[in-house]
Tab-separated table of C-alpha atoms in Angstrom:
chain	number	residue	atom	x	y	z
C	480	UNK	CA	0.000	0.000	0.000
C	481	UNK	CA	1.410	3.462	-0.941
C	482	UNK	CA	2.564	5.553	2.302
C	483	UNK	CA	0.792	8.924	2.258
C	484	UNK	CA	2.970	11.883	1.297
C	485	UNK	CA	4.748	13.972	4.205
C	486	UNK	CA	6.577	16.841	3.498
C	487	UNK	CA	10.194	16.443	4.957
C	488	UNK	CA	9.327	19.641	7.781
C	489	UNK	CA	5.945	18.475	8.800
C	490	UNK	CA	8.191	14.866	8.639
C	491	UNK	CA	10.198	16.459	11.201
C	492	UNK	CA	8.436	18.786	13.545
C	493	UNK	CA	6.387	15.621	14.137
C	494	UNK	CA	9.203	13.258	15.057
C	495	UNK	CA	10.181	16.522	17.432
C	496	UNK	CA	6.600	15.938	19.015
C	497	UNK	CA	7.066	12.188	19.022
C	498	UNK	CA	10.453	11.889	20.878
C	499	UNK	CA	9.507	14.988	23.673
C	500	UNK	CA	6.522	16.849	23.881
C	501	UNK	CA	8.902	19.990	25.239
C	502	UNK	CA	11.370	19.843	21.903
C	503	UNK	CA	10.832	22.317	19.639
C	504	UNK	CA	12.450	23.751	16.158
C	505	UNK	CA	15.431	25.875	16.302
C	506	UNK	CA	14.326	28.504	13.438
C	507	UNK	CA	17.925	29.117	13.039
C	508	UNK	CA	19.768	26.414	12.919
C	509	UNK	CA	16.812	24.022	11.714
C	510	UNK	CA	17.688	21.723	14.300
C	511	UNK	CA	14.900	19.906	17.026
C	512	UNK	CA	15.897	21.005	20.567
C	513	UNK	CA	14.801	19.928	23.861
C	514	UNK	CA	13.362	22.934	26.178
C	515	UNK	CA	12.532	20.472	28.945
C	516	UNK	CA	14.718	17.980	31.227
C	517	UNK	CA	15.203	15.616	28.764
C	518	UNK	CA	17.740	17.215	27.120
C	519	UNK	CA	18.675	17.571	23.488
C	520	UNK	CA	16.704	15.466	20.967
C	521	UNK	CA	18.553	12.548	19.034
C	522	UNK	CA	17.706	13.361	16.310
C	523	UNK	CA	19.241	16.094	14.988
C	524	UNK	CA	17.517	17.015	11.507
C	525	UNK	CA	19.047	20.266	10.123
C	526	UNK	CA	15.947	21.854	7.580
C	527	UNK	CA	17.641	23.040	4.321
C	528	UNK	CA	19.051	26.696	4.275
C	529	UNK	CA	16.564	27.359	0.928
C	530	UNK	CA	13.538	26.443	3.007
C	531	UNK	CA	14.790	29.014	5.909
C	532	UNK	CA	15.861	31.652	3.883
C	533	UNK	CA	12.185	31.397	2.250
C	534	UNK	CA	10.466	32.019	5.352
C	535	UNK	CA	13.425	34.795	6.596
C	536	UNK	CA	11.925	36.678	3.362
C	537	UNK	CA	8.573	36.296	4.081
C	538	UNK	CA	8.775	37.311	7.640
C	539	UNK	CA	10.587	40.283	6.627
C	540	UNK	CA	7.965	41.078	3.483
C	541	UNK	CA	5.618	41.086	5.983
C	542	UNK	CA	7.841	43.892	8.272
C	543	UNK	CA	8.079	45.787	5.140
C	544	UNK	CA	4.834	46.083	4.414
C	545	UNK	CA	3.981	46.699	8.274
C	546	UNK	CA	6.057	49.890	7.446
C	547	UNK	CA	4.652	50.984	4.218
C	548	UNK	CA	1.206	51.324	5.633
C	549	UNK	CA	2.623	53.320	9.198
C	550	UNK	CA	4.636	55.750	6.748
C	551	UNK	CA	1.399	56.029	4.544
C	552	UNK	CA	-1.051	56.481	7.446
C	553	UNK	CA	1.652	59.258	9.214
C	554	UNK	CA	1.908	60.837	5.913
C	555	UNK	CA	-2.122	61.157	5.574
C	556	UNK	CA	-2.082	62.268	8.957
C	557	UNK	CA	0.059	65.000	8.200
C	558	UNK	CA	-1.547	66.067	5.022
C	559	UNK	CA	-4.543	66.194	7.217
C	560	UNK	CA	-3.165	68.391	9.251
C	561	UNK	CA	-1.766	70.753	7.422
C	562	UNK	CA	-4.827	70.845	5.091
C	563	UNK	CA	-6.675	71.867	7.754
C	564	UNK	CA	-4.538	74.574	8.992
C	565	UNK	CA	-3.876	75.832	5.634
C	566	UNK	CA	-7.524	76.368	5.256
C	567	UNK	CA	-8.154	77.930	8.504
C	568	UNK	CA	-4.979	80.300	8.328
C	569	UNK	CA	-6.597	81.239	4.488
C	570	UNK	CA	-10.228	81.972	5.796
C	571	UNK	CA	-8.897	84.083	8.242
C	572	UNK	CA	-6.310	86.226	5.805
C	573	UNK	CA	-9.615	86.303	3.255
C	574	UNK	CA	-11.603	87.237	6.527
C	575	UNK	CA	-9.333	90.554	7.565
C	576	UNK	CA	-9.266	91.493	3.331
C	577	UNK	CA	-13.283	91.539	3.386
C	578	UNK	CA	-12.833	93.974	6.702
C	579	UNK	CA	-10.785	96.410	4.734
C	580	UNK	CA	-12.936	97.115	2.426
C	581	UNK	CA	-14.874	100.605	2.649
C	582	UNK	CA	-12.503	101.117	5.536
C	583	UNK	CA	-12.527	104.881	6.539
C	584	UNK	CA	-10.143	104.605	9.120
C	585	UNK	CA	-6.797	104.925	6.778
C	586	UNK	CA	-4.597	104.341	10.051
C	587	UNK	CA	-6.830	101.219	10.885
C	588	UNK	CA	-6.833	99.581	7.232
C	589	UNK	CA	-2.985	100.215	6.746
C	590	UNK	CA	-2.565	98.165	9.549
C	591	UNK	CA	-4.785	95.574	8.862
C	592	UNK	CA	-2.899	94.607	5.304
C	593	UNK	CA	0.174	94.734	7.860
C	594	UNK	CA	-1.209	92.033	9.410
C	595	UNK	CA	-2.390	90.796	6.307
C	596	UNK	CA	0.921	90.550	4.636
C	597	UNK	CA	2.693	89.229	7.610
C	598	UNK	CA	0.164	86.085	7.642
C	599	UNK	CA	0.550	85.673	4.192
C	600	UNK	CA	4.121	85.545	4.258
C	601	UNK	CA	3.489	83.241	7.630
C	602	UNK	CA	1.154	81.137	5.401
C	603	UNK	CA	3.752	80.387	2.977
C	604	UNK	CA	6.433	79.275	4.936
C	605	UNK	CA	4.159	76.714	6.361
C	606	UNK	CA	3.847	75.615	2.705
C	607	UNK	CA	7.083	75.608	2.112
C	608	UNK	CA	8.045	73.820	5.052
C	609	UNK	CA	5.407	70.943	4.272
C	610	UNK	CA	6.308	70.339	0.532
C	611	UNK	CA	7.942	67.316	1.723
C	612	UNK	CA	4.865	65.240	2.514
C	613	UNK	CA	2.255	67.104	0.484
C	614	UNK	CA	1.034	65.046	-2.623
C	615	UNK	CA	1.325	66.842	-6.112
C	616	UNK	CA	-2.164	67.877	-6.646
C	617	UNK	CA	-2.448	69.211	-2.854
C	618	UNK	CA	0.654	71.136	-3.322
C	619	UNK	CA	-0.251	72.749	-6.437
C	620	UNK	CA	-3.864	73.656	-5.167
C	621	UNK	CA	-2.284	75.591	-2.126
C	622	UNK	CA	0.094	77.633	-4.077
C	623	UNK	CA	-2.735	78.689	-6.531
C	624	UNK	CA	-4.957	79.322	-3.402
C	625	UNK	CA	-1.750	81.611	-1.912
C	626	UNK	CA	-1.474	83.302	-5.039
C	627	UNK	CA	-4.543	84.235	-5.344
C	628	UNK	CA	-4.626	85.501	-1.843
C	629	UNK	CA	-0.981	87.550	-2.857
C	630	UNK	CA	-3.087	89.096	-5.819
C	631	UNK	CA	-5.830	89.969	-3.735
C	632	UNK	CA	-3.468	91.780	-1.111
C	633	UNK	CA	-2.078	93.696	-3.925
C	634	UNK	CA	-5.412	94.466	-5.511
C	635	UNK	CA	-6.691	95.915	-1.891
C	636	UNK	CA	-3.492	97.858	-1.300
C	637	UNK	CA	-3.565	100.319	-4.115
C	638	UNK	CA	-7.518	100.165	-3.515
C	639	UNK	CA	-7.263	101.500	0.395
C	640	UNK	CA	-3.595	103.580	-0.246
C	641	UNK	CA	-3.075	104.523	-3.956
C	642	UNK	CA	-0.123	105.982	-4.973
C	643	UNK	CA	-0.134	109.634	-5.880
C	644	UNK	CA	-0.287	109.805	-9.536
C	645	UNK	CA	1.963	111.993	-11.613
C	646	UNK	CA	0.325	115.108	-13.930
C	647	UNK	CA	2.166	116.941	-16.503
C	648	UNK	CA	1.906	120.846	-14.651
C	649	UNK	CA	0.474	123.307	-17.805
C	650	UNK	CA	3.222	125.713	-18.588
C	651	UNK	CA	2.571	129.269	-18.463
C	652	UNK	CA	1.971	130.783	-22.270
C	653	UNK	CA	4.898	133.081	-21.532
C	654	UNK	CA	7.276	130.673	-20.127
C	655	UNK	CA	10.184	129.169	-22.622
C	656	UNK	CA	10.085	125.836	-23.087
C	657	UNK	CA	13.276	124.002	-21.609
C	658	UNK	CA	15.270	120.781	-23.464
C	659	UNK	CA	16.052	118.782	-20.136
C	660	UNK	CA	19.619	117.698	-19.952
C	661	UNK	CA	21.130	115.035	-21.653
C	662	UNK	CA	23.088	112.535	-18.185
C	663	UNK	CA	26.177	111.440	-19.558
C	664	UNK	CA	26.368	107.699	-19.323
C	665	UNK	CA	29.507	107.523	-18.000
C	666	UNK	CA	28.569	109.536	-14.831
C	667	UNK	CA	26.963	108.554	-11.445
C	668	UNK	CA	23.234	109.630	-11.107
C	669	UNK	CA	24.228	111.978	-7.969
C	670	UNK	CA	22.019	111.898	-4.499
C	671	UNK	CA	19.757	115.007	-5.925
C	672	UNK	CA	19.063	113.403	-8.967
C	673	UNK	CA	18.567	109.915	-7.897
C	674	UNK	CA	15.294	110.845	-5.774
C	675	UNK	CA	13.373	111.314	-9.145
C	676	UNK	CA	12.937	108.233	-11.697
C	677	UNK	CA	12.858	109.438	-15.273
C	678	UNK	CA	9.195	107.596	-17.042
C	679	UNK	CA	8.810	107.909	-20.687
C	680	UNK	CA	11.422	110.565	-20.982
C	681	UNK	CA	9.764	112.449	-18.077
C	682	UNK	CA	11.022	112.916	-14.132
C	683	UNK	CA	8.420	110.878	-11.839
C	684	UNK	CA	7.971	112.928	-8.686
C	685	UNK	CA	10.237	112.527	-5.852
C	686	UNK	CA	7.791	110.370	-3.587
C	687	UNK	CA	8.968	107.473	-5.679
C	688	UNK	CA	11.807	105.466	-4.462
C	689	UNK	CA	14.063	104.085	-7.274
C	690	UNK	CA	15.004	104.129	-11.253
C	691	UNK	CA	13.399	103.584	-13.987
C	692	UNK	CA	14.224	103.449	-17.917
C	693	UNK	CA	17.520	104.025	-17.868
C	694	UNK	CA	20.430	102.617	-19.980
C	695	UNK	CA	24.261	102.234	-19.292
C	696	UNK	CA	23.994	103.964	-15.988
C	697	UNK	CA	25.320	103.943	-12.246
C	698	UNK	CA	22.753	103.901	-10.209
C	699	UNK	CA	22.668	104.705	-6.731
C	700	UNK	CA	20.494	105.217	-2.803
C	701	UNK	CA	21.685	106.341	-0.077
C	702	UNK	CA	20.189	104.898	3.301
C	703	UNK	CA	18.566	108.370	3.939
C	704	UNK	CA	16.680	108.524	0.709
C	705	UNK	CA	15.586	104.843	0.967
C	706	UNK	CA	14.703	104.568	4.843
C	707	UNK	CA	12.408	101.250	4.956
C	708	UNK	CA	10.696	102.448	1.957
C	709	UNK	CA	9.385	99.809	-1.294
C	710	UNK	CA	11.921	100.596	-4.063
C	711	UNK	CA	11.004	99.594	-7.969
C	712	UNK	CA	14.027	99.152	-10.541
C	713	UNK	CA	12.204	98.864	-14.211
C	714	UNK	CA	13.002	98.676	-17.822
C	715	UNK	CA	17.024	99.411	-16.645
C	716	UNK	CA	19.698	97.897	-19.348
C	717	UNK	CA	23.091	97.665	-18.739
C	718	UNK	CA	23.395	99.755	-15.497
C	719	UNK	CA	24.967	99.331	-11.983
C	720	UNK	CA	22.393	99.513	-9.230
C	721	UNK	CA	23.627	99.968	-5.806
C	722	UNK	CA	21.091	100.432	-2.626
C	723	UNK	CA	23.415	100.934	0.236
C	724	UNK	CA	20.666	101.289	3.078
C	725	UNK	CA	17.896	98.929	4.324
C	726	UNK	CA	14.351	99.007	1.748
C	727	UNK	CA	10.908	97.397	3.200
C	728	UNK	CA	10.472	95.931	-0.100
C	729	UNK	CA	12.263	95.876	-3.740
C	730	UNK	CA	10.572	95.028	-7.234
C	731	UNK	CA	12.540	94.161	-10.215
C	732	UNK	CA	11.376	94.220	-13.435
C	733	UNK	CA	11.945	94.037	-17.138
C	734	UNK	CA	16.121	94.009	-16.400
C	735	UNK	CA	18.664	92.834	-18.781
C	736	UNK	CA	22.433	92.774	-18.267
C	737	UNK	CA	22.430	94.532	-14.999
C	738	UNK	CA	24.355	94.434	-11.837
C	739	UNK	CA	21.731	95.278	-8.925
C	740	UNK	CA	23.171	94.957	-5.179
C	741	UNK	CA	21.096	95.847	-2.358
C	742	UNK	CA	21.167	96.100	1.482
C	743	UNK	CA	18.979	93.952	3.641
C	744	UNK	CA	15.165	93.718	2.529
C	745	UNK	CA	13.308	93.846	5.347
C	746	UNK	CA	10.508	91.891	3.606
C	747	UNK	CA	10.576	90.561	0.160
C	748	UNK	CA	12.208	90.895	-3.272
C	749	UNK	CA	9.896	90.581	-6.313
C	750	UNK	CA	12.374	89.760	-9.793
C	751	UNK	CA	10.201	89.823	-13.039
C	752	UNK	CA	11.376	89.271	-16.558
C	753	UNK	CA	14.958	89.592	-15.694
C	754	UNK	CA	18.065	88.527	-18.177
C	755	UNK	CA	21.726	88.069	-17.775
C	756	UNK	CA	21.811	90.028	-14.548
C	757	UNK	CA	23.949	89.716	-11.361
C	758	UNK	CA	21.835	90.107	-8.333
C	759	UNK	CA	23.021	90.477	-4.689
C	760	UNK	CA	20.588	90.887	-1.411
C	761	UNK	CA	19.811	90.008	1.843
C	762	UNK	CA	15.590	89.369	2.392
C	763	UNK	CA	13.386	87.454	4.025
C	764	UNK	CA	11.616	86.148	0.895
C	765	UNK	CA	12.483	85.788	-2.651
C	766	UNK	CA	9.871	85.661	-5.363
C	767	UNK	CA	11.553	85.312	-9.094
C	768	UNK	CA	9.192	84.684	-12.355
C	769	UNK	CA	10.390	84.694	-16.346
C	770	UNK	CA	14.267	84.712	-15.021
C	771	UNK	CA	17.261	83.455	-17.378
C	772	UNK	CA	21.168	83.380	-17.267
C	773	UNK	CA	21.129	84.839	-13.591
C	774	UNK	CA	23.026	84.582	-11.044
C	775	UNK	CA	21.548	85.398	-7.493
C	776	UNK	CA	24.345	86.069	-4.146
C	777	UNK	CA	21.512	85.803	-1.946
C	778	UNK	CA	20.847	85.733	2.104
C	779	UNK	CA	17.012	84.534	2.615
C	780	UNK	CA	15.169	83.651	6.152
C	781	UNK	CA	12.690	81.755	4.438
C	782	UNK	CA	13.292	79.546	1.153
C	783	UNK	CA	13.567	81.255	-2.353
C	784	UNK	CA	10.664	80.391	-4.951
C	785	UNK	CA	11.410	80.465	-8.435
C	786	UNK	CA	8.563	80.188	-11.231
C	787	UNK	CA	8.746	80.019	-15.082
C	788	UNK	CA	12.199	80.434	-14.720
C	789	UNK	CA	16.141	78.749	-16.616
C	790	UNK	CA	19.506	78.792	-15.658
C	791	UNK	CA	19.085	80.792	-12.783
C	792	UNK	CA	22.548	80.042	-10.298
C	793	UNK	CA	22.809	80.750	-6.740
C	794	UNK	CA	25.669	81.420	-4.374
C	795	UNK	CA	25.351	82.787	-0.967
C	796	UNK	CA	25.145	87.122	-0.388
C	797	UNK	CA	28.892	88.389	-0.355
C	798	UNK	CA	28.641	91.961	-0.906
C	799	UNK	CA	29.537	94.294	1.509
C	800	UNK	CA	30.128	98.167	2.280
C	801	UNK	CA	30.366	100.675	5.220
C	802	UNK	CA	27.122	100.521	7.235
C	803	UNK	CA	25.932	96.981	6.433
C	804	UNK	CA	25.893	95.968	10.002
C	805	UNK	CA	23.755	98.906	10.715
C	806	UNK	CA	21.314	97.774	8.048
C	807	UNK	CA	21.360	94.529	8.744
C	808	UNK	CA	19.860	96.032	12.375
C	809	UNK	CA	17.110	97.548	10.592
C	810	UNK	CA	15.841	95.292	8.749
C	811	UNK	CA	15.447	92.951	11.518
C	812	UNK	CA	16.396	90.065	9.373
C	813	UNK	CA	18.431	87.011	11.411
C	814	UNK	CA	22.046	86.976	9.933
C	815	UNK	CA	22.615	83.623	11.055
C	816	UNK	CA	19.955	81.984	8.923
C	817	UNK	CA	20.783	81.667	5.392
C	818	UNK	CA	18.797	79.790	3.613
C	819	UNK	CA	20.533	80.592	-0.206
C	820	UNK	CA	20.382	77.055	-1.811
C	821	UNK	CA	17.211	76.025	-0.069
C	822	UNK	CA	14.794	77.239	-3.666
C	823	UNK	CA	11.295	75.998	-4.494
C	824	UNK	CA	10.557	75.933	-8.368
C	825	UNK	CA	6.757	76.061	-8.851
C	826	UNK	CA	7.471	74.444	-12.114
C	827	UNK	CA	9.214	71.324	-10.800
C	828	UNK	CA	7.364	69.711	-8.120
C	829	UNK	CA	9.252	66.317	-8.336
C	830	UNK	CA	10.181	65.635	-4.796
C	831	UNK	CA	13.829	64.451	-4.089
C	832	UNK	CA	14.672	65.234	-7.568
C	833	UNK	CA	17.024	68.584	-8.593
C	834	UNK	CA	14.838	71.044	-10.743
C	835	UNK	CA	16.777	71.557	-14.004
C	836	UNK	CA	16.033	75.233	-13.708
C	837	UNK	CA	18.084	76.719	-11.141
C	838	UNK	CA	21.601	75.180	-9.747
C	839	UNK	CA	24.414	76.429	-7.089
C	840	UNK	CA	27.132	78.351	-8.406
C	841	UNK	CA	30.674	76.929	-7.979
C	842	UNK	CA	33.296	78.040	-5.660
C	843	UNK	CA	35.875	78.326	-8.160
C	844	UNK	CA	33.052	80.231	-10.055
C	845	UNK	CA	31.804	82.782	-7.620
C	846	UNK	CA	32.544	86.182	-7.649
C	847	UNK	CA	35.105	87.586	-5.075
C	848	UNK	CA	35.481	90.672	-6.061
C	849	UNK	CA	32.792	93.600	-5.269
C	850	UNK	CA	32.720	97.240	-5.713
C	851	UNK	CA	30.802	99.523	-3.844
């Protein structure tokens, strides 16, 4: 008669049970072992290595996949969180806009986009800080909803406190109509002249804090004509822009082979359509759209965001000259916290992956050599 099939383990955990009912299987060694009095069994099967390497993996498949689904359910926690937060931080920025409106009180409402701006700025650190975690699709429907909340600052600031606008002043009949001078473009743009941006081939009045439309020019503010004001540089080509004091805010726009070095930004930097420039700072955030063939020396508190943006380098800020410590005061900015090749690209949300937009500038590479 033909002897049932037994499987050479199940063969030999039973002869375990058979010769003491306290013997059991040494996982390691594959070898029946007395736990009892009785001492070691006799007989001393060994299991293959294959078969205990098989169940080694499976043991440790199943650890694996233990781990998987903790790191997935932490990660959903977190995402959780932080939309949650998000949304509550957002209602109550939209919540303080909707207050402003029809606001008579001018002291009250400037204050209000104060705090407005400084929870914005708030709100998107805690973005930045949670790209890590945050799937694709979450991520890019927070930065649209923070955009949209930047805009709408922007929209209600030059709603509550335009800015004055400039009008052409009628000549008398009897006066003689003036050429203005021609600057010579090797000269300075002197401390008088540098209050007053020339638009269109006209002087903007002196309210306005920076330059505008100018061409193969040095460029210069003093800290007394900038004192924590916003300062624009526009449509400048080829010039030399230095701000040696400490501005609230500084806008760049439609530059193209331009040296622009600043003091400490107390807030944020705003770069716009801006080619083959060298750009120098010290902020607490950088915003940069429609950049090429730039290279930033940059000190930032919070992380850099780039956005529609190629070949844009970064080294960290190097620039110097007498009263930058003073500035530096001012501006209230932390000079220990440098956060230069720490940069979000809106375009490039492939996490643990190097955007092929923006990249660190070489040591060899970077410049050592500044003028003032």
């Amino acid at each position: 008669m033909r002897m049932p099939f037994v499987s050479k383990r199940h063969y030999r955990f039973r002869m375990c049970r058979h010769n003491n009912t306290n013997e059991n299987m040494d996982v390691e060694s594959g070898i029946c072992q007395g736990n009892g009095d009785s001492g070691p069994s006799e007989l001393g099967v060994k299991i293959p290595e294959g078969m205990l390497k098989r169940e080694q993996d499976r043991l440790e498949d199943v650890e694996r996949k233990k781990e998987v689904k903790k790191s997935q359910s932490v990660t959903e926690e977190k995402s959780g969180f932080f939309t949650a937060t998000f949304g509550s931080e957002r209602a109550a920025i939209e919540k303080l806009l909707a207050g402003c409106s029809g606001a008579t009180d001018r002291v009250l409402a400037t204050k209000t986009l104060e705090e407005v701006t400084t929870k914005t700025q708030q709100l998107q650190k805690f973005l930045n800080d949670s790209i890590v975690f945050l799937p694709q699709y979450e991520l890019r429907q927070a930065q649209v909803a923070l955009q949209k909340l930047q805009n709408s600052l922007t929209e209600k600031r030059d709603e509550i406190l335009p800015k004055k606008k400039f009008a052409f002043r009628s000549r008398a009949a009897n006066t003689p109509k003036v050429d203005p001078p021609v600057a010579d473009p090797a000269s300075p743009v002197t401390p008088k002249d540098s209050g007053r941006i020339k638009v269109d081939g006209a002087i903007s009045p002196p309210e306005q804090c920076g330059f505008s439309h100018f061409e193969s020019q040095v460029l210069t503010k003093t800290a007394e004509e900038i004192k924590q004001q916003d300062v624009l540089l526009t449509h400048l080509t080829n010039c030399k822009v230095r701000l040696l004091g400490s501005p609230s805010t500084v806008h760049i726009k439609h530059v193209q082979n331009c040296e622009i070095f600043s003091g400490p930004v107390s807030s944020s930097v705003f770069v716009d359509h801006c080619t083959g420039s060298t750009l120098s700072f010290p902020c607490q955030q950088l915003r940069t759209h429609h950049t090429t063939d730039t290279q930033v020396y940059l000190h930032v508190t919070s992380r850099a965001i780039i956005e529609d943006c190629q070949r844009v380098c970064f080294a960290p800020f190097a620039w110097s000259y007498p009263g930058l410590d003073l500035d530096f005061k001012v501006s209230g900015l932390d000079r220990e916290r440098n956060n230069w090749n720490q940069v979000d690209d809106f375009n490039w949300l492939a996490i643990g992956t190097q955007s092929p937009n923006w990249c660190v500038i070489p040591e060899a590479e970077r410049r050592t050599e500044w003028d003032s």
